[in-house]
CSV table of C-alpha atoms in Angstrom, one decimal:
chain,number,residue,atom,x,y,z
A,1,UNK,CA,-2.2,-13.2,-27.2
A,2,UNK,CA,1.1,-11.9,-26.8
A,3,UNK,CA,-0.5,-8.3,-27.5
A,4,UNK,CA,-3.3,-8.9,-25.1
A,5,UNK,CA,-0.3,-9.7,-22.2
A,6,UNK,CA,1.7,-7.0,-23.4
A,7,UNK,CA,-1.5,-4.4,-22.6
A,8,UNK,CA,-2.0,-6.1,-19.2
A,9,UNK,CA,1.4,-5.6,-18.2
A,10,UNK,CA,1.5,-1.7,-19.8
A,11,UNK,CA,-1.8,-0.9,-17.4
A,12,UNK,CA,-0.6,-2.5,-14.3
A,13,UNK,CA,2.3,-0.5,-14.5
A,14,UNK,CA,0.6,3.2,-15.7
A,15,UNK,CA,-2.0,1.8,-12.3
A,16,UNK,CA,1.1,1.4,-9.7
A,17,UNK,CA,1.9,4.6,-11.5
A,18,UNK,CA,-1.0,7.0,-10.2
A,19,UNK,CA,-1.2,5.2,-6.6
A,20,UNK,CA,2.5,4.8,-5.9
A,21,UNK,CA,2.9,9.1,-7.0
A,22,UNK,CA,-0.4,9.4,-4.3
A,23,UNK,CA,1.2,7.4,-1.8
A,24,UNK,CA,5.2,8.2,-2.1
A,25,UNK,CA,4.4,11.9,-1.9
A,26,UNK,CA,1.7,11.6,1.3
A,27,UNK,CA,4.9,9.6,2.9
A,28,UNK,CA,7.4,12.0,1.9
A,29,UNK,CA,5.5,14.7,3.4
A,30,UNK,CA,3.1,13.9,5.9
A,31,UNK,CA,5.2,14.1,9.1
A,32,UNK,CA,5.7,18.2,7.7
A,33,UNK,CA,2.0,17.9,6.9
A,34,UNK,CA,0.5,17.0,10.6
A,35,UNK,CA,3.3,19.3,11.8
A,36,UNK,CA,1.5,22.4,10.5
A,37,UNK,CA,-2.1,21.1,11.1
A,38,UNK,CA,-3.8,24.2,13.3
A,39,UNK,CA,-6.2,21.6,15.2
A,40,UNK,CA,-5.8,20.8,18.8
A,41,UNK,CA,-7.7,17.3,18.3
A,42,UNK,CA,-5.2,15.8,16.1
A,43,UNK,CA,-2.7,14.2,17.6
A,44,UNK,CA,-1.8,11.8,15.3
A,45,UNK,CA,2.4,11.1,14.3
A,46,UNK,CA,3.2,11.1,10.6
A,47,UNK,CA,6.0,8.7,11.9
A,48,UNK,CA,3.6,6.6,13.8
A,49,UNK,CA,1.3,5.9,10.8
A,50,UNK,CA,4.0,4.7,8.3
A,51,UNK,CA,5.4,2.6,11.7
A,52,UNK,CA,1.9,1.0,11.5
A,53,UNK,CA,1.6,0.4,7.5
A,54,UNK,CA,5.2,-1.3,7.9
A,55,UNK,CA,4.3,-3.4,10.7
A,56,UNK,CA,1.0,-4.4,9.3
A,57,UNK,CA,2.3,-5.1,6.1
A,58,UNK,CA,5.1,-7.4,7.2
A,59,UNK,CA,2.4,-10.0,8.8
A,60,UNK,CA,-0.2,-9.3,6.2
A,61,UNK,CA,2.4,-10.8,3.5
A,62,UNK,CA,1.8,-14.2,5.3
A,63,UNK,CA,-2.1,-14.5,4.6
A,64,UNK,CA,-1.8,-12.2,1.2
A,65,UNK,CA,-1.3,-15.7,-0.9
A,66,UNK,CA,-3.9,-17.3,0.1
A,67,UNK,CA,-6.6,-14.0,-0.4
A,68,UNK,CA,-5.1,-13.5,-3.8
A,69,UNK,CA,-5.8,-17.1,-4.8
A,70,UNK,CA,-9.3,-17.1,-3.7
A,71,UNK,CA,-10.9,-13.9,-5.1
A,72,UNK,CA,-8.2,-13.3,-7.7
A,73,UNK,CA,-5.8,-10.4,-8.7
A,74,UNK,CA,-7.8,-8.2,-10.6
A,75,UNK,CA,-10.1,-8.1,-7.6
A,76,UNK,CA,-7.7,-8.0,-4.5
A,77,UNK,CA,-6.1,-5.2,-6.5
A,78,UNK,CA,-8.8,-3.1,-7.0
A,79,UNK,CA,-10.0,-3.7,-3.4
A,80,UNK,CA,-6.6,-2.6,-2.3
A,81,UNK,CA,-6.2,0.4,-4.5
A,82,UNK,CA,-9.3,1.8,-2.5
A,83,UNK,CA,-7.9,1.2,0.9
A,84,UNK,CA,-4.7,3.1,-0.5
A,85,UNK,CA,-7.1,6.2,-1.7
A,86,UNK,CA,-8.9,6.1,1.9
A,87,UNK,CA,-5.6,7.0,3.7
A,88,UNK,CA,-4.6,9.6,1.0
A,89,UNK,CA,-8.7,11.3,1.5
A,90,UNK,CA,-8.0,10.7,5.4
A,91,UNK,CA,-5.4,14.2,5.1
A,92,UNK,CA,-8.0,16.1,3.9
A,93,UNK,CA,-9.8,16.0,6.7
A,94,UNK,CA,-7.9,15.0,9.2
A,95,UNK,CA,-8.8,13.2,12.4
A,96,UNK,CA,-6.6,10.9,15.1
A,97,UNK,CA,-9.1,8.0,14.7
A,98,UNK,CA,-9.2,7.4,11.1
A,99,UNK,CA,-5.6,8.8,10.4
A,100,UNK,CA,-4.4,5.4,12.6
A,101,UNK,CA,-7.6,3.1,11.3
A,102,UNK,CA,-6.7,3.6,7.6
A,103,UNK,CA,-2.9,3.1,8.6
A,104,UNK,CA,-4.1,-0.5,9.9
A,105,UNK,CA,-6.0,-1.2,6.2
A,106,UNK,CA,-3.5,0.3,3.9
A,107,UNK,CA,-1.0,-2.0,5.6
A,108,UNK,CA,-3.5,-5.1,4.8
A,109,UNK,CA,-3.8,-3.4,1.1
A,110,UNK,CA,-0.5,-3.1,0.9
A,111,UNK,CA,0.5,-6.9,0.9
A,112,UNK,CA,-2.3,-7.5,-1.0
A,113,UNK,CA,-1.6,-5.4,-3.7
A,114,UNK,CA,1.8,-6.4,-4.1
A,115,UNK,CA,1.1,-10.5,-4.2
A,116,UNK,CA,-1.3,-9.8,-6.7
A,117,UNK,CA,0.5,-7.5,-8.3
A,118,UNK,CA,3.6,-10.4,-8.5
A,119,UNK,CA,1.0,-13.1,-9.2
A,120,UNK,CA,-0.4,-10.9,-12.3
A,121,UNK,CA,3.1,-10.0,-13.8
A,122,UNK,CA,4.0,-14.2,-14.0
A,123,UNK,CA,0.4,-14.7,-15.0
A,124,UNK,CA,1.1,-12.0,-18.4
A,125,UNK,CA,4.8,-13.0,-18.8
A,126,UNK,CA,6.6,-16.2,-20.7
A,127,UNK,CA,10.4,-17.1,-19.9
A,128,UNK,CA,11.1,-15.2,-22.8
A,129,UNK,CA,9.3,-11.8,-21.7
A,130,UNK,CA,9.5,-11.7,-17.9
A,131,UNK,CA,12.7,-10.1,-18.4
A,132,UNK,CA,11.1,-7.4,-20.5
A,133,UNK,CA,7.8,-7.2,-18.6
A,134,UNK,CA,9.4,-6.5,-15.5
A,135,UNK,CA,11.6,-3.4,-16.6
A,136,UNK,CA,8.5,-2.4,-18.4
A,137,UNK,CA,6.7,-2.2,-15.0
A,138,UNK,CA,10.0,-1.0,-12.8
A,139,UNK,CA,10.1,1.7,-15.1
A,140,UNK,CA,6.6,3.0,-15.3
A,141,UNK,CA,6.6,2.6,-10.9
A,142,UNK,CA,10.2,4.6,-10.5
A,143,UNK,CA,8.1,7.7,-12.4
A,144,UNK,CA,6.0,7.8,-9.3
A,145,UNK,CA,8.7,9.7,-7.8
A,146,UNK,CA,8.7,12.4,-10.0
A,147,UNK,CA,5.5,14.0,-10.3
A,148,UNK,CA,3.8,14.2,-6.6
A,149,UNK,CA,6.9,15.6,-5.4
A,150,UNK,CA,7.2,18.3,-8.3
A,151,UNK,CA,3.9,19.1,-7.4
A,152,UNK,CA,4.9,20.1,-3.6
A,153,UNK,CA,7.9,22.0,-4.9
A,154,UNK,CA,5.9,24.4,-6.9
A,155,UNK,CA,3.2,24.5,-4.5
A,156,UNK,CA,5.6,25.0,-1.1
A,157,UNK,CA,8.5,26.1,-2.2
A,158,UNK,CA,8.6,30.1,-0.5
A,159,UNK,CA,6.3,29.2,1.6
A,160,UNK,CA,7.3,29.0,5.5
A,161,UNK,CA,4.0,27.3,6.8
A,162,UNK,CA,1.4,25.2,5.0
A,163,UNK,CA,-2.5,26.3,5.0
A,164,UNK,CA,-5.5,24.5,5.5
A,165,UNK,CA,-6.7,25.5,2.0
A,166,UNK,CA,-2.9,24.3,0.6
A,167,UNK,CA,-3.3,21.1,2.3
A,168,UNK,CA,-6.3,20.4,0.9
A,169,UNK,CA,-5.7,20.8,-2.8
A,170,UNK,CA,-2.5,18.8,-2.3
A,171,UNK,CA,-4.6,15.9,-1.0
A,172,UNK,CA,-7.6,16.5,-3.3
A,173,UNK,CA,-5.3,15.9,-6.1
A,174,UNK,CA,-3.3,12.7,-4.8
A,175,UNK,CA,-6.9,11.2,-4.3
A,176,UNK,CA,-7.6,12.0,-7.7
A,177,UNK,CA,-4.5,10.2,-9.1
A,178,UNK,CA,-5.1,7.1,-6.4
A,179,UNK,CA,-8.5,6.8,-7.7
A,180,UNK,CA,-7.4,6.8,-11.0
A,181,UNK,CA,-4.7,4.1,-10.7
A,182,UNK,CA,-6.9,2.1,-8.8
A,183,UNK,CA,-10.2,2.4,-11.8
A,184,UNK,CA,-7.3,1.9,-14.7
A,185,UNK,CA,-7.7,-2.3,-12.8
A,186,UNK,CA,-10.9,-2.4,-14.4
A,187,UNK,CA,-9.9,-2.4,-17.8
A,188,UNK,CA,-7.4,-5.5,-16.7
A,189,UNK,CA,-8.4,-8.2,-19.5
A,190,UNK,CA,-8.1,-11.8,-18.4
A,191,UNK,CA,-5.4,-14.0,-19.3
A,192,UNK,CA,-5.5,-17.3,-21.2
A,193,UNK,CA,-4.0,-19.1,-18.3
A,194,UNK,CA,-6.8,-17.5,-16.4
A,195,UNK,CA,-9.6,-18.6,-19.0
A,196,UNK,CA,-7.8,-21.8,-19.2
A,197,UNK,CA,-8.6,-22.3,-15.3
A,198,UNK,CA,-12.1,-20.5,-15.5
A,199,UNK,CA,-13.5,-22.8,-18.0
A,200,UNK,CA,-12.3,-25.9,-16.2
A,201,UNK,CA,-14.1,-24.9,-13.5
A,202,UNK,CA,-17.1,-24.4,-14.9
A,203,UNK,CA,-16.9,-27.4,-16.5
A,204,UNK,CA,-16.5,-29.6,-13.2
A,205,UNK,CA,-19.8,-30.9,-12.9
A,206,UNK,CA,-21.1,-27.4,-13.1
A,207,UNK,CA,-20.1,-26.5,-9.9
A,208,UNK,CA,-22.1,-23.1,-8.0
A,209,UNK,CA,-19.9,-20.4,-7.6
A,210,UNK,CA,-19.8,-20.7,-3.9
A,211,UNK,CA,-18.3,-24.8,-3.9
A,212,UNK,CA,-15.9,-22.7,-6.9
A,213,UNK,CA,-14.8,-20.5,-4.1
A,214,UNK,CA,-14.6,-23.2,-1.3
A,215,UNK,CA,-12.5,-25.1,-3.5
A,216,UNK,CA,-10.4,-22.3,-4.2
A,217,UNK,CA,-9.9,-21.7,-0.4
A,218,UNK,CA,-9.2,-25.0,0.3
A,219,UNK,CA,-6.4,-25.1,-2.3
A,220,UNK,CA,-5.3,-21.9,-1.2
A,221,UNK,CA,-5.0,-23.0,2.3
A,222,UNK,CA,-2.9,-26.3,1.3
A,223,UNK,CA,-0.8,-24.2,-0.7
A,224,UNK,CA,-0.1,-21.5,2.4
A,225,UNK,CA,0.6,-24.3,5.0
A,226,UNK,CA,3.2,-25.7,2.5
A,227,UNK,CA,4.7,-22.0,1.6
A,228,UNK,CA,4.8,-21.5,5.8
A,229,UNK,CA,6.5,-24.2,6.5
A,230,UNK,CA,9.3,-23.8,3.7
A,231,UNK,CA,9.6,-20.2,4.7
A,232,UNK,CA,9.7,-21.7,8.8
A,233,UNK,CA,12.9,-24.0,7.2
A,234,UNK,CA,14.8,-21.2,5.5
A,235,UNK,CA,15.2,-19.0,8.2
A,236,UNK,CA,16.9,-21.6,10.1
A,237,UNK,CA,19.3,-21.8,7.0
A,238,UNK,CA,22.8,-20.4,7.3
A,239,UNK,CA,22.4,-18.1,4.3
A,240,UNK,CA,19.1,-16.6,5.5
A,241,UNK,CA,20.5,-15.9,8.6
A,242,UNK,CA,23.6,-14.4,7.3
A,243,UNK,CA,21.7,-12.0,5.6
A,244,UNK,CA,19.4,-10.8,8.1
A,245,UNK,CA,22.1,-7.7,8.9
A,246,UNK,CA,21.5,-6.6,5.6
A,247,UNK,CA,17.9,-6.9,5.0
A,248,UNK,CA,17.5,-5.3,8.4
A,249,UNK,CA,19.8,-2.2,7.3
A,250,UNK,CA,17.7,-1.8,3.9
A,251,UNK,CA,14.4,-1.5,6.0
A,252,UNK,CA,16.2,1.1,8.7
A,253,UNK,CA,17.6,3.1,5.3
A,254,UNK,CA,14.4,2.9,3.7
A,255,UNK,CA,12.3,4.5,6.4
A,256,UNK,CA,15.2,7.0,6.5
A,257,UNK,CA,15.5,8.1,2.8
A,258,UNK,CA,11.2,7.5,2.2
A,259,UNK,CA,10.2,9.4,5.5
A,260,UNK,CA,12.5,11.1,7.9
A,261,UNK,CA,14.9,12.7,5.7
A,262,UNK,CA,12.4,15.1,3.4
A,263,UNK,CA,11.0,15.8,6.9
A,264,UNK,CA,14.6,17.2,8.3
A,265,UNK,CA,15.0,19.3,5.6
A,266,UNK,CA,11.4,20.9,6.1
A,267,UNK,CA,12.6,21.7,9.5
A,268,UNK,CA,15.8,22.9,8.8
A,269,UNK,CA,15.6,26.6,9.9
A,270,UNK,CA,18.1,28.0,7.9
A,271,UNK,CA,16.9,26.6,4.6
A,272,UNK,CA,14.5,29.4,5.6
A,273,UNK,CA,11.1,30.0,3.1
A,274,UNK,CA,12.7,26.9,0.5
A,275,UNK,CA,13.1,24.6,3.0
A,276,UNK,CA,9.2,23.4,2.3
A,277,UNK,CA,9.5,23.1,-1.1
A,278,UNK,CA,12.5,21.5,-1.1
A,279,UNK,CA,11.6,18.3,0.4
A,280,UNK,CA,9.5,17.7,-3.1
A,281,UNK,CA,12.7,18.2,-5.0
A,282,UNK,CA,15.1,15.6,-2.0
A,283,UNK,CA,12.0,13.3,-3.2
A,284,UNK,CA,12.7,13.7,-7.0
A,285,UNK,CA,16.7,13.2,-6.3
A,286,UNK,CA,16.2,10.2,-4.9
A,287,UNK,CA,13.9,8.5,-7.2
A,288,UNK,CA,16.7,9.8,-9.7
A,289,UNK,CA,19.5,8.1,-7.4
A,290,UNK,CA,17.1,4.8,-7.4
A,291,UNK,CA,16.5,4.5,-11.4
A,292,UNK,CA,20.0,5.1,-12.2
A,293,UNK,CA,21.4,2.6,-9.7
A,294,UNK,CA,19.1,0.1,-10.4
A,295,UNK,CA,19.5,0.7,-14.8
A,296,UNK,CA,23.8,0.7,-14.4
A,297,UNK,CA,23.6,-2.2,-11.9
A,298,UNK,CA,20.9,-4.3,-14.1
A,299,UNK,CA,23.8,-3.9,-16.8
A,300,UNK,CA,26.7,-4.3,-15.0
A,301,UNK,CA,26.1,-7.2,-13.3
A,302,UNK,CA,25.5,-9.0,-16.2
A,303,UNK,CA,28.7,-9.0,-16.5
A,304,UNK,CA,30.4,-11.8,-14.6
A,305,UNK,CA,33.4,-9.8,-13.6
A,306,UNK,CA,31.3,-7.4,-12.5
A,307,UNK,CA,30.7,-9.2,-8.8
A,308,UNK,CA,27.2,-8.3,-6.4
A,309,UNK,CA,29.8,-7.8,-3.7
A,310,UNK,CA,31.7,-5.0,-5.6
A,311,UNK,CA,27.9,-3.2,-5.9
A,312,UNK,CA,27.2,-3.7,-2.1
A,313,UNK,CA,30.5,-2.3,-1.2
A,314,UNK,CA,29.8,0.5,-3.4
A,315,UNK,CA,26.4,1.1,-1.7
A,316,UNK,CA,28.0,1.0,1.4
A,317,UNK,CA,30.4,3.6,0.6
A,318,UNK,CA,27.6,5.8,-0.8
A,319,UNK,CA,25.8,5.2,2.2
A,320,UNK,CA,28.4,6.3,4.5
A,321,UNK,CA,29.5,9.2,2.4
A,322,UNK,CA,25.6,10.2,2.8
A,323,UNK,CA,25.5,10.1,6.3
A,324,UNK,CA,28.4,12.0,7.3
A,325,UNK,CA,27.2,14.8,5.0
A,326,UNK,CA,23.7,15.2,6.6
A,327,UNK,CA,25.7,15.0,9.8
A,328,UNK,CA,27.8,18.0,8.9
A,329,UNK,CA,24.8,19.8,7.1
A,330,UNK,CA,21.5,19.1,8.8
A,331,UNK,CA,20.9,20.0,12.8
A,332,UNK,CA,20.5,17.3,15.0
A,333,UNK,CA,17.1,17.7,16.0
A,334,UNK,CA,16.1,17.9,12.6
A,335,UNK,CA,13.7,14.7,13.1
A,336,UNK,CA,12.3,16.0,16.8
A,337,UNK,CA,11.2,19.5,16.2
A,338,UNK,CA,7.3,18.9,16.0
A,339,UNK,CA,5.7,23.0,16.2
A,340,UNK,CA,8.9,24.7,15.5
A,341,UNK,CA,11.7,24.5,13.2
A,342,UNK,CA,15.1,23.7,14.3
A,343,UNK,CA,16.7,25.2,17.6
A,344,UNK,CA,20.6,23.6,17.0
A,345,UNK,CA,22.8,24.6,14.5
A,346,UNK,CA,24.7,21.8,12.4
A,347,UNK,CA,28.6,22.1,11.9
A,348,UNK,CA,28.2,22.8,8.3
A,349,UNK,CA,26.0,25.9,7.5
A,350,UNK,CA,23.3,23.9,5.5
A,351,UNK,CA,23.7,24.0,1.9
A,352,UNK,CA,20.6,23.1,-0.7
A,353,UNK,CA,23.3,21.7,-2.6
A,354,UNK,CA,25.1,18.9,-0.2
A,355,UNK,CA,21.3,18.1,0.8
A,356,UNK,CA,20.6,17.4,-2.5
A,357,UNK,CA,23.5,15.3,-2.9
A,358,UNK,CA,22.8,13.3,-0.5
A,359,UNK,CA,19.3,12.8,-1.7
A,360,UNK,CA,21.1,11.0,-4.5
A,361,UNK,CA,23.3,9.0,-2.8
A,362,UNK,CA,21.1,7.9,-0.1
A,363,UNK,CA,18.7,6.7,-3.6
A,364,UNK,CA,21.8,5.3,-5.7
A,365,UNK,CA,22.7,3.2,-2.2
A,366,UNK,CA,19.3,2.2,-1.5
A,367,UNK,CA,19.0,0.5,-5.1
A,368,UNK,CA,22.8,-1.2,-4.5
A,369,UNK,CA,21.5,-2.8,-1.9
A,370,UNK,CA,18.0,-4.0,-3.1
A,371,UNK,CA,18.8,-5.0,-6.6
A,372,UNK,CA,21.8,-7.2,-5.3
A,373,UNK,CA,19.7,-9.0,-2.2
A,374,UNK,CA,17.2,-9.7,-5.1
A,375,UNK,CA,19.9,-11.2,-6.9
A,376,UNK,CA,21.5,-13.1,-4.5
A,377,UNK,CA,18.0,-14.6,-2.9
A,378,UNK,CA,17.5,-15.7,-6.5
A,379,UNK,CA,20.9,-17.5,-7.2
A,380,UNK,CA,20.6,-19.4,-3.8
A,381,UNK,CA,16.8,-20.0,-3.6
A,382,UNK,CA,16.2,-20.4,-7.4
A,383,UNK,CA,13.1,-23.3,-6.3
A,384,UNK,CA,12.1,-21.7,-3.7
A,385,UNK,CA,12.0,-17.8,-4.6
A,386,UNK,CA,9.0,-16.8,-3.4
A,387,UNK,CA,9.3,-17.8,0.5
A,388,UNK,CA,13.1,-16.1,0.2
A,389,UNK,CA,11.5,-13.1,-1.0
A,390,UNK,CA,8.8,-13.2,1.5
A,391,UNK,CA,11.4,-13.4,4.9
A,392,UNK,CA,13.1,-10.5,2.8
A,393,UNK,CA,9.8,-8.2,2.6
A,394,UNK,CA,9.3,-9.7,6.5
A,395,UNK,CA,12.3,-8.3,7.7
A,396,UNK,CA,12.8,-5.3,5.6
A,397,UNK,CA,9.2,-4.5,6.8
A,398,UNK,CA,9.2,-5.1,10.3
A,399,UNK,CA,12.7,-2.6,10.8
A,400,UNK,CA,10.8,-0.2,8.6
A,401,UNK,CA,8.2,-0.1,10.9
A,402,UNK,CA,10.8,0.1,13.8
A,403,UNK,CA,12.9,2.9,12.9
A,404,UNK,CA,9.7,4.8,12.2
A,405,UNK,CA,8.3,4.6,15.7
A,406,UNK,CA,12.0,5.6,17.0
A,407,UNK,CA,12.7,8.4,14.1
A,408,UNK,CA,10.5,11.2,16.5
A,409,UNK,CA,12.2,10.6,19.5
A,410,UNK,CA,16.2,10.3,18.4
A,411,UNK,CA,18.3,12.4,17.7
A,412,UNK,CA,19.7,12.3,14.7
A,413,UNK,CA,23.2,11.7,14.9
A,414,UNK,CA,22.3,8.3,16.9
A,415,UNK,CA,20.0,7.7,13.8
A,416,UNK,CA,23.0,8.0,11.5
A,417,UNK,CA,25.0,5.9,13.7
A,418,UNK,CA,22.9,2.9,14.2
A,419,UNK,CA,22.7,2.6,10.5
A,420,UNK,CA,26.5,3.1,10.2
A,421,UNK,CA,26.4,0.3,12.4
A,422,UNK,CA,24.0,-2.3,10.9
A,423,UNK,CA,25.1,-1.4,7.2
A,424,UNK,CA,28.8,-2.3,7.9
A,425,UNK,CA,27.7,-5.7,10.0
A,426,UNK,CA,25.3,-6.1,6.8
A,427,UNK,CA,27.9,-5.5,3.9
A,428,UNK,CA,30.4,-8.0,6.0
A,429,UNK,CA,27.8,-10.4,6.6
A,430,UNK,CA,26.9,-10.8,2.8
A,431,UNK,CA,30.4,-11.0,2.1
A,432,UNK,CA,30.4,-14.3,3.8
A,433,UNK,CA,27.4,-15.3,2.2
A,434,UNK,CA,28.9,-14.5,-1.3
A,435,UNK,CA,32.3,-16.5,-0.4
A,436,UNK,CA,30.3,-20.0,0.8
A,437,UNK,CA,28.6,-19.4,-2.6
A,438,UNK,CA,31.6,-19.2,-5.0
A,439,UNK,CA,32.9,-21.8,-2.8
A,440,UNK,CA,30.2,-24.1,-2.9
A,441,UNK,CA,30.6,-23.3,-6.9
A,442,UNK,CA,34.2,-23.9,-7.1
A,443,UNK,CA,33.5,-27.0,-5.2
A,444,UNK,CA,31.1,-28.5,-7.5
A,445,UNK,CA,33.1,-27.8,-10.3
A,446,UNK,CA,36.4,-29.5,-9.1
């Protein structure tokens, strides 16, 4: 048994694996990729289209539940998995219609495949191992970082523009690992809490498959009234509230280190014939930035000394250290330029080096952040986890998708301020929220 969940929980992983490299490379460069497209028909916005997946998604987490519970997992994942290798096919060739329709679906599969993917890991995991299966499957997703974006280093770097014929292979192979990820589903095996539930069913009286499924819907539906209503009274709770600031800032720095900053450095003119290959490499940095934040703050923090303040302020700090760098390196219409490179020059004369730096930074700060609103949603909201982790994803989302729809028409020094901005209100906000908790703590104690 414990073998057969062990298995399910490796090939979930090496699945998220293959989609996740398709998908994080397509959003690192696609805004450079519709850039160079020679065709006068497209006028689609790389910017736009992730906007739209963020947007989507962020409302599509409220009805995911419920799908999930009706058709299953397995199923929603594989369905999802194939909306995920439409909008990676959609590059090759490319037109405005379907470029913005698949952004619409893959926002729908997105939520789907990450409640089911949630629903599967508790499904294949005991008190004992969900500690285990979850770093199992962190670990196998952060490796999705590495090997699409190695692929557009060798492939662009030296190269100034990017061919119809270059394009294409680029795309032809992300399809082919999307495909895969999504086929390695099928070989999902079921587990006994799902037999357990199967057999019962059949059992009822023999019921037809399709009173099965309306009974499934109907429990579902129950089950996502309840779940709306809990997540309608948390967010008039002080703690959720207090936290907004800083789940907004990790969707606005998201959509910065995910989409608009690879794109900057491709338009950097004097980064000259590497600045194309480079963003692959800014795309590896990161994901390097990410694992070893999250690894050294996983440990740390077990450590009671060790406080999830200390690692905020410390991602704040990163942050801001990151920030003022691409303001001295990068040109500040880095994230504008759309058929030429950039016109301004930067006060700093770019260096591949600071870029890369801050590659790091902007991923070590991104996982300070994450790991420790994780953490803290957990402590507060221990029976009720799932609807604090749902308003997170909500609001994340929904700034995501904001800052993407702004990205290709400001400047990017008032980019870099407004998350200056936000992350400071955030950091002092969960401050507060970290002091009523001790508090509360110290309270209960006395």
């Amino acid at each position: 048994m414990a073998d057969r969940r062990t298995f399910n929980v490796v090939i979930l992983g090496v699945g998220f694996l293959f989609i996740f490299t398709a998908f994080t490379t397509c959003g690192n460069v696609e805004q450079t990729v519709v850039k160079s497209l020679d065709n006068d028909t497209f006028t689609g916005s790389g910017y736009h289209s992730l906007g739209i997946i963020y947007g989507i998604f962020s409302f599509s987490n409220l009805l995911a539940p419920t799908v999930v519970t009706v058709i299953g997992p397995k199923v929603t994942m594989i369905l999802s998995g194939l909306l995920y290798s439409g909008y990676i096919a959609v590059f090759i060739i490319p037109s405005t219609w379907s470029f913005y329709l698949t952004s619409v679906l893959i926002g729908i599969g997105a939520a789907m495949l990450w409640t089911a993917q949630g629903h599967f890991l508790v499904e294949n995991s005991e008190a004992s191992t969900i500690n285990r299966n979850t770093g199992m499957f962190w670990a196998l997703l952060q490796c999705s970082m590495f090997f699409g974006n190695l692929y557009i280093y060798l492939d662009w770097n030296g190269k100034t523009e990017i061919t119809d014929s270059s394009r294409k292979n680029i795309f032809l192979s992300l399809l082919v690992a999307s495909v895969l990820g999504t086929l390695s589903f099928l070989v999902l095996r079921k587990s006994h809490q799902e037999e357990e539930m199967l057999s019962e069913e059949e059992g009822r009286s023999l019921l037809s498959t399709r009173m099965m499924y309306k009974h499934r819907a109907s429990t579902a539906m129950q089950d996502a009234k309840s779940e709306m209503k809990t997540i309608l009274q948390l967010l008039k709770t002080k703690t959720i509230l207090l936290l907004s600031p800083c789940m907004a800032y990790s969707g606005l720095e998201l959509s910065f280190y995910s989409g608009v900053y690879g794109t900057c450095i491709g338009a950097t003119t004097q980064f000259g014939e590497a600045a194309k290959g480079l963003i692959g490499i800014s795309g590896i940095v990161v994901g390097i930035g990410e694992i070893v934040g999250g690894g050294l703050f996983g440990l740390l923090c077990k450590n009671n000394r060790f406080r999830r303040t200390s690692v905020v302020f410390l991602g704040m700090v990163v942050h801001f250290i990151a920030f003022y760098l691409v303001f001295l390196n990068i040109p500040d219409d880095a994230p504008v330029v759309f058929k030429t490179t950039t016109q301004k020059t930067p006060y700093l004369t770019p260096s591949v080096s600071i870029a890369l730096l801050c590659s790091f930074l902007l991923g070590l700060g991104d996982s300070c952040f994450n790991t420790q609103l994780y953490s803290i949603l957990g402590r507060v909201y221990a029976e009720h986890s799932t609807p604090a982790f749902a308003i997170f994803k909500f609001i994340q989302s929904v700034f995501a998708a904001v800052a993407f729809f702004y990205s290709g028409y400001v400047l990017l020094m008032w980019q870099l301020l407004l998350m200056i901005i936000l992350g400071f209100t955030g950091t002092l906000c969960f401050f507060v929220v970290e002091r009523m908790q001790n508090f509360s703590v110290e309270f209960q104690e006395y």
